[in-house]
């Protein structure tokens, strides 16, 4: 499968300035992709962009990954209804370092160039920028951009000159990378189309050369209609401090049947044959969730590690399968303890239920035991015994747990 064929099949093409996508197959391209540093972690929305980069890298093209150390100080107005609060230089520096660490981890095994646009902006004075760059941008063209019109038109929240200048900065990023690395292609999210055109225009006006852009669609959860992204409530982060490895794995495991094949194409590098086979299996026996299990395993392995995904798979099997809690390693117990209430041994079942918040009173705990609603290490609890064995797993119903260590 050629690069252009794979991009279409995986659903990575939203808009492009290329007249024919097959132009990607005729030469080696140097492309760049910018990553925002407004947060201390990337999300699975950003991960989709990284997967696009990986497809290009697998086909032998050269990547420049740009951390927005300067542009994040301004704030991208694209896709925003109102201006975001400005963050300190210290915060942005930390966020850039975190973004670079995550990018290097996801792209491990591939050669690429990492840059930070603060490196060329910190030595540039405002007069030089306005004279050499600003003169190439027409106001009538800029104000017609969709995201600018939305903000400055009737009913919009307005836009400061700070935000308005963002598109010039991103345009200059492309020009700088064109001059230094021969970069002629930008990859970006759908909300960056207008900003990306600024770079193309700047290269054309200053060098009479043609550059191009490809934007990928926003990834939408078909079940909810909402996008995956860090600005949305309940975002799924790549940093395990913000989203634990267990919760990360469970998110993918619980993906709906409607969207799972699309997510396999976007978030894994599995072949078309493998994904087609999973689609057939899922249609034949959706209750077995073969596609979801593969998706959860592959994405968690990529973002965290094979060891960590195997850990959380064992934890999942302890909670919802037949694996005994005593079989868990120290790390696996730590992963489990981070997700469910944890208490100490030597207490009765009733007191343990109260301590873990699984019962609101002693009488409620007693009723749960009497009605067969409590189990300890897979066995129904019939009386208020003292729990001395560690580790042990106390379970109420199907989905409420307490770990005794």
CSV table of N, CA, C and O in Angstrom, one decimal, residues 38 54 64 76 80 124 162 170 174 182 194 211 213 233 239 262 264 277 285 321 330 359 363 394:
chain,number,residue,atom,x,y,z
A,38,UNK,N,0.2,24.0,25.7
A,38,UNK,CA,-0.7,24.7,26.6
A,38,UNK,C,-1.0,23.9,27.8
A,38,UNK,O,-1.6,24.4,28.8
A,54,UNK,N,3.7,8.9,12.3
A,54,UNK,CA,4.3,7.6,12.3
A,54,UNK,C,4.1,7.0,10.9
A,54,UNK,O,5.0,6.2,10.4
A,64,UNK,N,10.0,16.7,11.1
A,64,UNK,CA,10.4,17.8,12.1
A,64,UNK,C,9.2,18.0,13.0
A,64,UNK,O,8.1,18.3,12.6
A,76,UNK,N,-3.3,29.7,20.7
A,76,UNK,CA,-3.9,29.5,19.3
A,76,UNK,C,-5.4,29.8,19.4
A,76,UNK,O,-6.1,29.2,20.2
A,80,UNK,N,-11.4,28.0,19.1
A,80,UNK,CA,-11.8,28.5,20.4
A,80,UNK,C,-12.8,29.6,20.3
A,80,UNK,O,-12.7,30.5,19.4
A,124,UNK,N,14.5,37.6,17.8
A,124,UNK,CA,14.0,38.5,16.8
A,124,UNK,C,13.3,39.7,17.4
A,124,UNK,O,12.5,39.5,18.4
A,162,UNK,N,-3.1,40.1,20.1
A,162,UNK,CA,-2.2,39.0,20.5
A,162,UNK,C,-2.6,37.7,19.8
A,162,UNK,O,-1.8,37.1,19.2
A,170,UNK,N,2.8,31.3,13.1
A,170,UNK,CA,2.8,29.9,12.6
A,170,UNK,C,3.3,29.9,11.1
A,170,UNK,O,4.0,29.0,10.7
A,174,UNK,N,6.8,27.9,9.4
A,174,UNK,CA,6.9,27.1,8.2
A,174,UNK,C,8.1,27.7,7.3
A,174,UNK,O,8.9,26.9,6.8
A,182,UNK,N,14.6,22.6,4.3
A,182,UNK,CA,14.0,22.3,3.1
A,182,UNK,C,12.6,21.7,3.3
A,182,UNK,O,12.1,20.9,2.4
A,194,UNK,N,-6.4,27.3,8.3
A,194,UNK,CA,-6.2,28.7,8.0
A,194,UNK,C,-4.7,29.1,8.4
A,194,UNK,O,-4.1,29.8,7.6
A,211,UNK,N,4.7,25.2,-1.3
A,211,UNK,CA,4.7,24.3,-0.2
A,211,UNK,C,3.3,23.8,0.0
A,211,UNK,O,2.4,24.3,-0.7
A,213,UNK,N,0.1,21.6,2.5
A,213,UNK,CA,-0.4,21.2,3.9
A,213,UNK,C,-1.4,20.1,3.7
A,213,UNK,O,-2.1,20.0,2.7
A,233,UNK,N,-14.3,17.8,28.7
A,233,UNK,CA,-14.4,17.2,30.1
A,233,UNK,C,-14.1,15.7,29.9
A,233,UNK,O,-14.6,15.1,29.0
A,239,UNK,N,-0.2,11.1,30.0
A,239,UNK,CA,0.6,11.1,31.2
A,239,UNK,C,-0.2,10.2,32.2
A,239,UNK,O,-1.4,10.5,32.5
A,262,UNK,N,-12.7,2.2,13.1
A,262,UNK,CA,-12.1,3.5,12.8
A,262,UNK,C,-10.9,3.8,13.7
A,262,UNK,O,-9.9,4.3,13.3
A,264,UNK,N,-9.1,1.6,15.4
A,264,UNK,CA,-8.0,0.7,15.1
A,264,UNK,C,-7.1,1.3,13.9
A,264,UNK,O,-5.9,1.2,13.9
A,277,UNK,N,-9.7,-8.5,9.4
A,277,UNK,CA,-10.0,-9.7,10.1
A,277,UNK,C,-10.7,-9.5,11.4
A,277,UNK,O,-11.7,-10.2,11.8
A,285,UNK,N,-19.2,-12.0,16.3
A,285,UNK,CA,-19.4,-12.2,17.7
A,285,UNK,C,-19.0,-11.0,18.5
A,285,UNK,O,-18.0,-10.9,19.2
A,321,UNK,N,-12.5,-11.2,36.0
A,321,UNK,CA,-12.4,-12.5,35.5
A,321,UNK,C,-12.2,-13.5,36.7
A,321,UNK,O,-12.7,-13.4,37.8
A,330,UNK,N,4.0,-7.0,42.7
A,330,UNK,CA,4.0,-5.8,43.5
A,330,UNK,C,3.5,-4.6,42.6
A,330,UNK,O,2.7,-3.8,43.1
A,359,UNK,N,-20.4,0.1,52.1
A,359,UNK,CA,-21.7,0.0,52.8
A,359,UNK,C,-21.8,1.3,53.7
A,359,UNK,O,-20.8,1.8,54.2
A,363,UNK,N,-25.8,-2.2,59.6
A,363,UNK,CA,-27.0,-3.0,59.2
A,363,UNK,C,-27.0,-3.2,57.7
A,363,UNK,O,-27.4,-4.3,57.3
A,394,UNK,N,-12.1,-7.9,48.3
A,394,UNK,CA,-13.5,-8.0,48.8
A,394,UNK,C,-14.3,-7.3,47.7
A,394,UNK,O,-14.0,-6.3,47.2
